[in-house]
Short mmCIF file of N, CA, C and O in Angstrom, two decimals:
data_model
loop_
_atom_site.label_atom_id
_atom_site.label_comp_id
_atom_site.label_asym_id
_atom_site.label_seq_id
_atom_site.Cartn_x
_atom_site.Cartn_y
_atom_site.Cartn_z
N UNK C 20 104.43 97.73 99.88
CA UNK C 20 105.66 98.24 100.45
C UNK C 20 106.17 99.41 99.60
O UNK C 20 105.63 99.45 98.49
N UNK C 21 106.78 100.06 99.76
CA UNK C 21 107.13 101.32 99.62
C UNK C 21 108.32 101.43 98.73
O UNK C 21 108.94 100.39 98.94
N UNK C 22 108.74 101.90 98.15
CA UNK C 22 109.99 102.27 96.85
C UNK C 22 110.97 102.56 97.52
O UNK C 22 110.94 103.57 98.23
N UNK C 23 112.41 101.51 97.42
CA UNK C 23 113.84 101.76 98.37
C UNK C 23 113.72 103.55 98.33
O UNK C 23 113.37 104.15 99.35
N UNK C 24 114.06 104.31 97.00
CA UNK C 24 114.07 105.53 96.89
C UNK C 24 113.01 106.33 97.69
O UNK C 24 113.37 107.50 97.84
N UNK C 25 112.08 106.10 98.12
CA UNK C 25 111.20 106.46 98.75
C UNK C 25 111.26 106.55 100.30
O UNK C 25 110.58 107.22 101.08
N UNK C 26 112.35 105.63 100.55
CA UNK C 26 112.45 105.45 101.96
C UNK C 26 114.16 105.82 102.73
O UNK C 26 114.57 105.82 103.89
N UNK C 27 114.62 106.04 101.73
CA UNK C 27 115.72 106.72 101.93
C UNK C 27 116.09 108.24 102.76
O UNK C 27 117.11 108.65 103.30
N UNK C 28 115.12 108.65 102.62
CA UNK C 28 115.22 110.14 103.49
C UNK C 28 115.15 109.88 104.70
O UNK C 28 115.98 110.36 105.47
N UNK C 29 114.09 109.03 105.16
CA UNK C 29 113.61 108.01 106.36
C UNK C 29 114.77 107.30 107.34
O UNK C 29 114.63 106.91 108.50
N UNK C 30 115.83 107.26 106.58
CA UNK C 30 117.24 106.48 107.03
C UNK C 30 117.60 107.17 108.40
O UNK C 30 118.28 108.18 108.23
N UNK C 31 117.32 106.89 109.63
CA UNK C 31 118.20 107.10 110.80
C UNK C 31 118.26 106.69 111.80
O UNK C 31 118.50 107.41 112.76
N UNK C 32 118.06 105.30 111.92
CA UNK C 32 118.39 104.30 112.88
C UNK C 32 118.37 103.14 112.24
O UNK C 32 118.15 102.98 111.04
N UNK C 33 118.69 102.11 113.28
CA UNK C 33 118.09 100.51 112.65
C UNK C 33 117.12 100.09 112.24
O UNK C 33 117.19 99.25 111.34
N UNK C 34 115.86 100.50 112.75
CA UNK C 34 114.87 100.11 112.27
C UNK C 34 114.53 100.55 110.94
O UNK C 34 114.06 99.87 110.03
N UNK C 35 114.92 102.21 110.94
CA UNK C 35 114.63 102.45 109.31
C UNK C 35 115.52 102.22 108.24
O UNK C 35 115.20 102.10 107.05
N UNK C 36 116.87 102.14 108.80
CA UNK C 36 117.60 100.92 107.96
C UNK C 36 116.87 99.42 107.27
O UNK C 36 116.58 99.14 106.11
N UNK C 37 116.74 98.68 108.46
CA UNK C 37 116.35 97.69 108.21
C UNK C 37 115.02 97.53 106.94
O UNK C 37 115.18 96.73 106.01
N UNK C 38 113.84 98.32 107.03
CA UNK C 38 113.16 99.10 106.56
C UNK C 38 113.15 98.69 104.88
O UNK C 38 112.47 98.06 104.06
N UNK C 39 114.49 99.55 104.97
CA UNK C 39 114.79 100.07 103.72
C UNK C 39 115.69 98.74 102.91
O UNK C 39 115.67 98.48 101.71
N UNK C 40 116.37 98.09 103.91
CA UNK C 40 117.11 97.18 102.98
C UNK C 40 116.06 96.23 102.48
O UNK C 40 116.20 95.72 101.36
N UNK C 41 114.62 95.85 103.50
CA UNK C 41 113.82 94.75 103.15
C UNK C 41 113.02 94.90 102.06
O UNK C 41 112.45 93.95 101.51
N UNK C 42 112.87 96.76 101.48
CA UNK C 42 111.95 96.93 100.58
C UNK C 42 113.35 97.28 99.38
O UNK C 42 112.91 97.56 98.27
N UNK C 43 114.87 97.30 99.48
CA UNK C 43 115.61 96.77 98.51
C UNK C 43 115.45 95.55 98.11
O UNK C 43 115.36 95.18 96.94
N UNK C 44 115.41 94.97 98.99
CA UNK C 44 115.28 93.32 98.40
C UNK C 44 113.88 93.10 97.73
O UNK C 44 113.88 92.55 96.63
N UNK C 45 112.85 93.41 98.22
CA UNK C 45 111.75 93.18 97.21
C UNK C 45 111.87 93.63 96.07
O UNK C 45 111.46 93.08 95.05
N UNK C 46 112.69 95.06 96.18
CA UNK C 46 112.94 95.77 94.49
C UNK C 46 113.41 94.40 93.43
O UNK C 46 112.86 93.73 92.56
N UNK C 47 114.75 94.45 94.08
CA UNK C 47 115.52 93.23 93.87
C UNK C 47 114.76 92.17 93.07
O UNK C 47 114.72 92.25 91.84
N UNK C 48 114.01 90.94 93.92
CA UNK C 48 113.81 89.98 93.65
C UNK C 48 112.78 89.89 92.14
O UNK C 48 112.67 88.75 91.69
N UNK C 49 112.18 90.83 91.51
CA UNK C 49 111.65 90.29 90.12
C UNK C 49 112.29 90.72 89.17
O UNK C 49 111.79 90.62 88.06
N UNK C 50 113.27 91.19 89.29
CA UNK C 50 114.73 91.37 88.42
C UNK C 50 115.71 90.27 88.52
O UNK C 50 116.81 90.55 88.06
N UNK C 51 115.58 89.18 88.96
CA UNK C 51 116.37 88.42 89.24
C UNK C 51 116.07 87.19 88.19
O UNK C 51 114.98 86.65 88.00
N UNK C 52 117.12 86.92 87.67
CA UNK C 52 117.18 85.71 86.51
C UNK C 52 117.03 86.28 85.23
O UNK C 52 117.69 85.85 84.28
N UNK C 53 116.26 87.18 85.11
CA UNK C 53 115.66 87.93 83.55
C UNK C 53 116.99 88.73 82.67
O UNK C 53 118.04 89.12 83.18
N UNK C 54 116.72 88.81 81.72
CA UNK C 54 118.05 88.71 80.58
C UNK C 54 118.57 90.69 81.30
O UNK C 54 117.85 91.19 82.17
N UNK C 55 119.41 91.22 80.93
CA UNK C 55 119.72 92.41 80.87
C UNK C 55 119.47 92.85 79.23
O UNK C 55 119.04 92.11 78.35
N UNK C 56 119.88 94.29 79.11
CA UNK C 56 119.47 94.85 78.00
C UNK C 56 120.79 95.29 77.26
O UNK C 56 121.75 95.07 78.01
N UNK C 57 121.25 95.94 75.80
CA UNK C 57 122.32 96.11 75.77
C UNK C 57 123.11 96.63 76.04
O UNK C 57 124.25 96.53 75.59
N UNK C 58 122.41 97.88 77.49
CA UNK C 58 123.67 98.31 78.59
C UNK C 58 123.85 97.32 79.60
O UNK C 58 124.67 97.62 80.47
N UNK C 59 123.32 96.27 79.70
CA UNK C 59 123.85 95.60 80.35
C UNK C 59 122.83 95.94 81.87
O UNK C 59 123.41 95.47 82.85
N UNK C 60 121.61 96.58 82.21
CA UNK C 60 120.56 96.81 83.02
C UNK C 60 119.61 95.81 82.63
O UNK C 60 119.28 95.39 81.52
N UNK C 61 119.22 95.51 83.83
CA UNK C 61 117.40 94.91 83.99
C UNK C 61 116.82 95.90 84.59
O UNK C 61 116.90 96.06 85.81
N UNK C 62 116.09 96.76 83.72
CA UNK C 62 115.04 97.21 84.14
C UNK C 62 115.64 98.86 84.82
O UNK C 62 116.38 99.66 84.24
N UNK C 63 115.15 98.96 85.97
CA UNK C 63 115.98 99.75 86.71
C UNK C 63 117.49 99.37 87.23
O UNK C 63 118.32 100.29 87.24
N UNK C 64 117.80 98.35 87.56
CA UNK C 64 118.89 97.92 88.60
C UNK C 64 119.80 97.59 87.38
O UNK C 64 119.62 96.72 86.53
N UNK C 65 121.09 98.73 87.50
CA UNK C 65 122.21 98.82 86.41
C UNK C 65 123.25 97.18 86.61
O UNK C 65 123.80 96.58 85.70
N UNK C 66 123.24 96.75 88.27
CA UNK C 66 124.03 96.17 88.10
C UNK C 66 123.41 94.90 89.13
O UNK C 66 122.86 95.06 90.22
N UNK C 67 123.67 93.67 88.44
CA UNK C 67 123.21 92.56 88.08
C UNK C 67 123.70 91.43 89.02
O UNK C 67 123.11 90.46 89.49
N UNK C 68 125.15 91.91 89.15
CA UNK C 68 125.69 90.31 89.75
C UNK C 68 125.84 91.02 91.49
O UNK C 68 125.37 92.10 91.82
N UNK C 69 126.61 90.09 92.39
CA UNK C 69 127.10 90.82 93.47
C UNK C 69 128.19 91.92 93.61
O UNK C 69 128.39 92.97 94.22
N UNK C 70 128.91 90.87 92.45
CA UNK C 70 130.61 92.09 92.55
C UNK C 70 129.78 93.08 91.77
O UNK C 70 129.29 93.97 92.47
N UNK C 71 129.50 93.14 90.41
CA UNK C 71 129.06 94.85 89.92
C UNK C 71 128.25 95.79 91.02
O UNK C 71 128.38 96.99 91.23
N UNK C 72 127.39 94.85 91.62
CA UNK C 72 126.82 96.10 92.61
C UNK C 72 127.24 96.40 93.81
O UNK C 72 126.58 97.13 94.54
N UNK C 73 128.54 95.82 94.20
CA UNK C 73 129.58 96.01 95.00
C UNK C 73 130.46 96.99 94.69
O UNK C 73 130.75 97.88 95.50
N UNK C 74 131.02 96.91 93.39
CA UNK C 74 131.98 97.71 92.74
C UNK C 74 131.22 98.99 92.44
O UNK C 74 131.72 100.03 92.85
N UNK C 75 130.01 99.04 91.72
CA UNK C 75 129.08 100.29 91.76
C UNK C 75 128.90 100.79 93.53
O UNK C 75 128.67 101.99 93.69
N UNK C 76 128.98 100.16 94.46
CA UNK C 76 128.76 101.10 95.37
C UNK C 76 130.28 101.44 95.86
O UNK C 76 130.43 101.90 97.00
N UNK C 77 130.72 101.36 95.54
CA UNK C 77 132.42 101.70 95.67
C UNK C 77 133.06 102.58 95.03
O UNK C 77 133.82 103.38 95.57
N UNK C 78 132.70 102.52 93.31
CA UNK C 78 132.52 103.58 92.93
C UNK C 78 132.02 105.03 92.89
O UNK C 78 132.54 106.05 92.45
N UNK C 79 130.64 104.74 93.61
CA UNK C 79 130.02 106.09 94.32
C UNK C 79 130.60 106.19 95.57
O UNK C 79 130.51 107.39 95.86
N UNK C 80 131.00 105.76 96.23
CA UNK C 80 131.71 105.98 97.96
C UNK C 80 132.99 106.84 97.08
O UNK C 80 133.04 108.07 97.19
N UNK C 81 133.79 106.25 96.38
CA UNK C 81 135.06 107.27 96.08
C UNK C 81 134.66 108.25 95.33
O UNK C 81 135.01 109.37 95.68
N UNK C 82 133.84 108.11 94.12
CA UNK C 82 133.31 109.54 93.31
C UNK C 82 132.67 110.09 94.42
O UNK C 82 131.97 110.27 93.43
N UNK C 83 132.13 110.61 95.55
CA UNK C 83 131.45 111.55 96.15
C UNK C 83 131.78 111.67 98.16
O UNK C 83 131.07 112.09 99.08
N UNK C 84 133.22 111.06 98.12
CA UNK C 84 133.49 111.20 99.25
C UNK C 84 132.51 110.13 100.27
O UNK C 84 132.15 110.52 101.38
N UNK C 85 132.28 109.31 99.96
CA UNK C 85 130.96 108.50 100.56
C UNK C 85 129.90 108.80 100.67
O UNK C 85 129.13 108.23 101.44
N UNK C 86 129.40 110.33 99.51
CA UNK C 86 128.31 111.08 99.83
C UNK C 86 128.19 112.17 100.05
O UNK C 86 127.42 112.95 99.50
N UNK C 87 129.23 112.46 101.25
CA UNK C 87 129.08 113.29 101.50
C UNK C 87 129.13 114.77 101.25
O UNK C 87 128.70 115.67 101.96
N UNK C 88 129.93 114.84 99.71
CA UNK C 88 130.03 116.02 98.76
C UNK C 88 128.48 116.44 98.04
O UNK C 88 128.23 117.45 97.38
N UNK C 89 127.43 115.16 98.42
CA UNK C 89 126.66 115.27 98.19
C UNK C 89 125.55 115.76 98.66
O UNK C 89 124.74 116.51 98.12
N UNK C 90 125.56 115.12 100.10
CA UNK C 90 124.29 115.44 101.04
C UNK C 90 125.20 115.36 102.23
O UNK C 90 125.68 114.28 102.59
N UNK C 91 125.52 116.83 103.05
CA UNK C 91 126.20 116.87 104.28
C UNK C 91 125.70 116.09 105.33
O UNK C 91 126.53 115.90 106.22
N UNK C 92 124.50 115.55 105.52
CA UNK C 92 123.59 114.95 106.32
C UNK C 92 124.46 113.85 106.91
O UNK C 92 124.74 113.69 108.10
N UNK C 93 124.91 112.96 105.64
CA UNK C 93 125.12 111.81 105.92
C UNK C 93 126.78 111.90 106.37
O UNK C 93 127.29 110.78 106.30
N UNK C 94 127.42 112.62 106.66
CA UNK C 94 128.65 113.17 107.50
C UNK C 94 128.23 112.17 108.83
O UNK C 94 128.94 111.21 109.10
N UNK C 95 126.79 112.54 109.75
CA UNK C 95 126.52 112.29 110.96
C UNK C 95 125.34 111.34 110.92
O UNK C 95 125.14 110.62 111.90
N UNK C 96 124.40 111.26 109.65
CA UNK C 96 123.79 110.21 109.81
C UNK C 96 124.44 108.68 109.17
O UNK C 96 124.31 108.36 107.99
N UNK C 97 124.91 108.12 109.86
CA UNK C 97 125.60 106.95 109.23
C UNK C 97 124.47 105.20 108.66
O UNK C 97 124.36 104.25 107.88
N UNK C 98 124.07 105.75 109.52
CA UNK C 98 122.58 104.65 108.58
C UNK C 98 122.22 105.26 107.52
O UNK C 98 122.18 104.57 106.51
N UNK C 99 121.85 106.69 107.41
CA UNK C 99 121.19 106.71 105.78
C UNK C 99 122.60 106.72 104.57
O UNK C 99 122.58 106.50 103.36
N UNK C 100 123.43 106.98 105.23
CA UNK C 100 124.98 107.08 104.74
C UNK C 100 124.94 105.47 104.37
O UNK C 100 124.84 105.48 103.14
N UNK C 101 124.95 104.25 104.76
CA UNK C 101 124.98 103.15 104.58
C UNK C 101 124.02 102.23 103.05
O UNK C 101 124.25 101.42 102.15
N UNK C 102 122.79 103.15 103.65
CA UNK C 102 121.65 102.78 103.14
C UNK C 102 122.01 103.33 101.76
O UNK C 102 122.21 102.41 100.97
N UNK C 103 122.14 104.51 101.24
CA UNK C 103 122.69 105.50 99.96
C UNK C 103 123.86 104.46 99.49
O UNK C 103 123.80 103.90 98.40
N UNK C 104 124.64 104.31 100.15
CA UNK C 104 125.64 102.91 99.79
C UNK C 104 124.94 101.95 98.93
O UNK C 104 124.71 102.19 97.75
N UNK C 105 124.57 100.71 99.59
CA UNK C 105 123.33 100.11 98.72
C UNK C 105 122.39 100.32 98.18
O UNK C 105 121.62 99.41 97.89
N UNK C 106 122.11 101.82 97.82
CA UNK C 106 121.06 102.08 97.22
C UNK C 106 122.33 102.15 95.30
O UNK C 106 122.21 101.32 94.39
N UNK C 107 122.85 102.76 95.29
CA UNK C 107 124.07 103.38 94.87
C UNK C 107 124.25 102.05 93.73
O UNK C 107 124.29 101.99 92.50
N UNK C 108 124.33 101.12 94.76
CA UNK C 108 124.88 99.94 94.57
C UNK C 108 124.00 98.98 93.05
O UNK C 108 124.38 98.18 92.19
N UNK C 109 122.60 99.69 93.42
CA UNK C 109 121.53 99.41 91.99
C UNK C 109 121.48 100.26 90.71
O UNK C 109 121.16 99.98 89.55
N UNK C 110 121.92 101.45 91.32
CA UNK C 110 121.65 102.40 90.29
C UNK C 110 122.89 103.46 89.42
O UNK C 110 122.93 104.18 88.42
N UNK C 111 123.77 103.04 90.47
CA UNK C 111 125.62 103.71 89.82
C UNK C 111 126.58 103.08 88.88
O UNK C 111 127.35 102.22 89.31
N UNK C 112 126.59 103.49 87.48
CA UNK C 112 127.36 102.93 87.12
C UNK C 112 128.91 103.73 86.83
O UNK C 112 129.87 103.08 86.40
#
């Protein structure tokens, strides 16, 4: 399966949503249980519990307008707009 980051450009419907959240979750799952480091990361994925990677994608939704200061795209694509959300959500601190 393919690298969430990898499949992110790909974002513009349900299916490539879906896609993308199922190869998040594989990211996900061998990071799961294993100690963090002394920033407080496993590995790649900065944030660990539900609320931090909740609050990390919240944090990037208000630092960048939901993105969209970032990549005008996602103004009108609202699946990859979603998807960047939870992506955000592993890697924003």
């Amino acid at each position: 399966m393919r690298e969430p980051h990898e499949l992110l450009d790909e974002v513009k419907d349900e299916k490539s949503f879906l896609l993308f959240v199922t190869s998040l979750i594989a990211d996900r799952e061998p990071h799961e249980g294993k100690p963090t480091d002394e920033v407080g990361f496993t590995e790649d994925w900065a944030n660990n519990s539900i609320s931090g990677f909740l609050e990390a994608a919240v944090a990037w939704a208000e630092d960048s307008d939901f993105g969209i200061s970032q990549d005008s795209e996602l103004e009108t694509n609202k699946w990859k707009q979603f998807a960047v959300f939870l992506y955000c959500g592993k890697v924003y601190e």
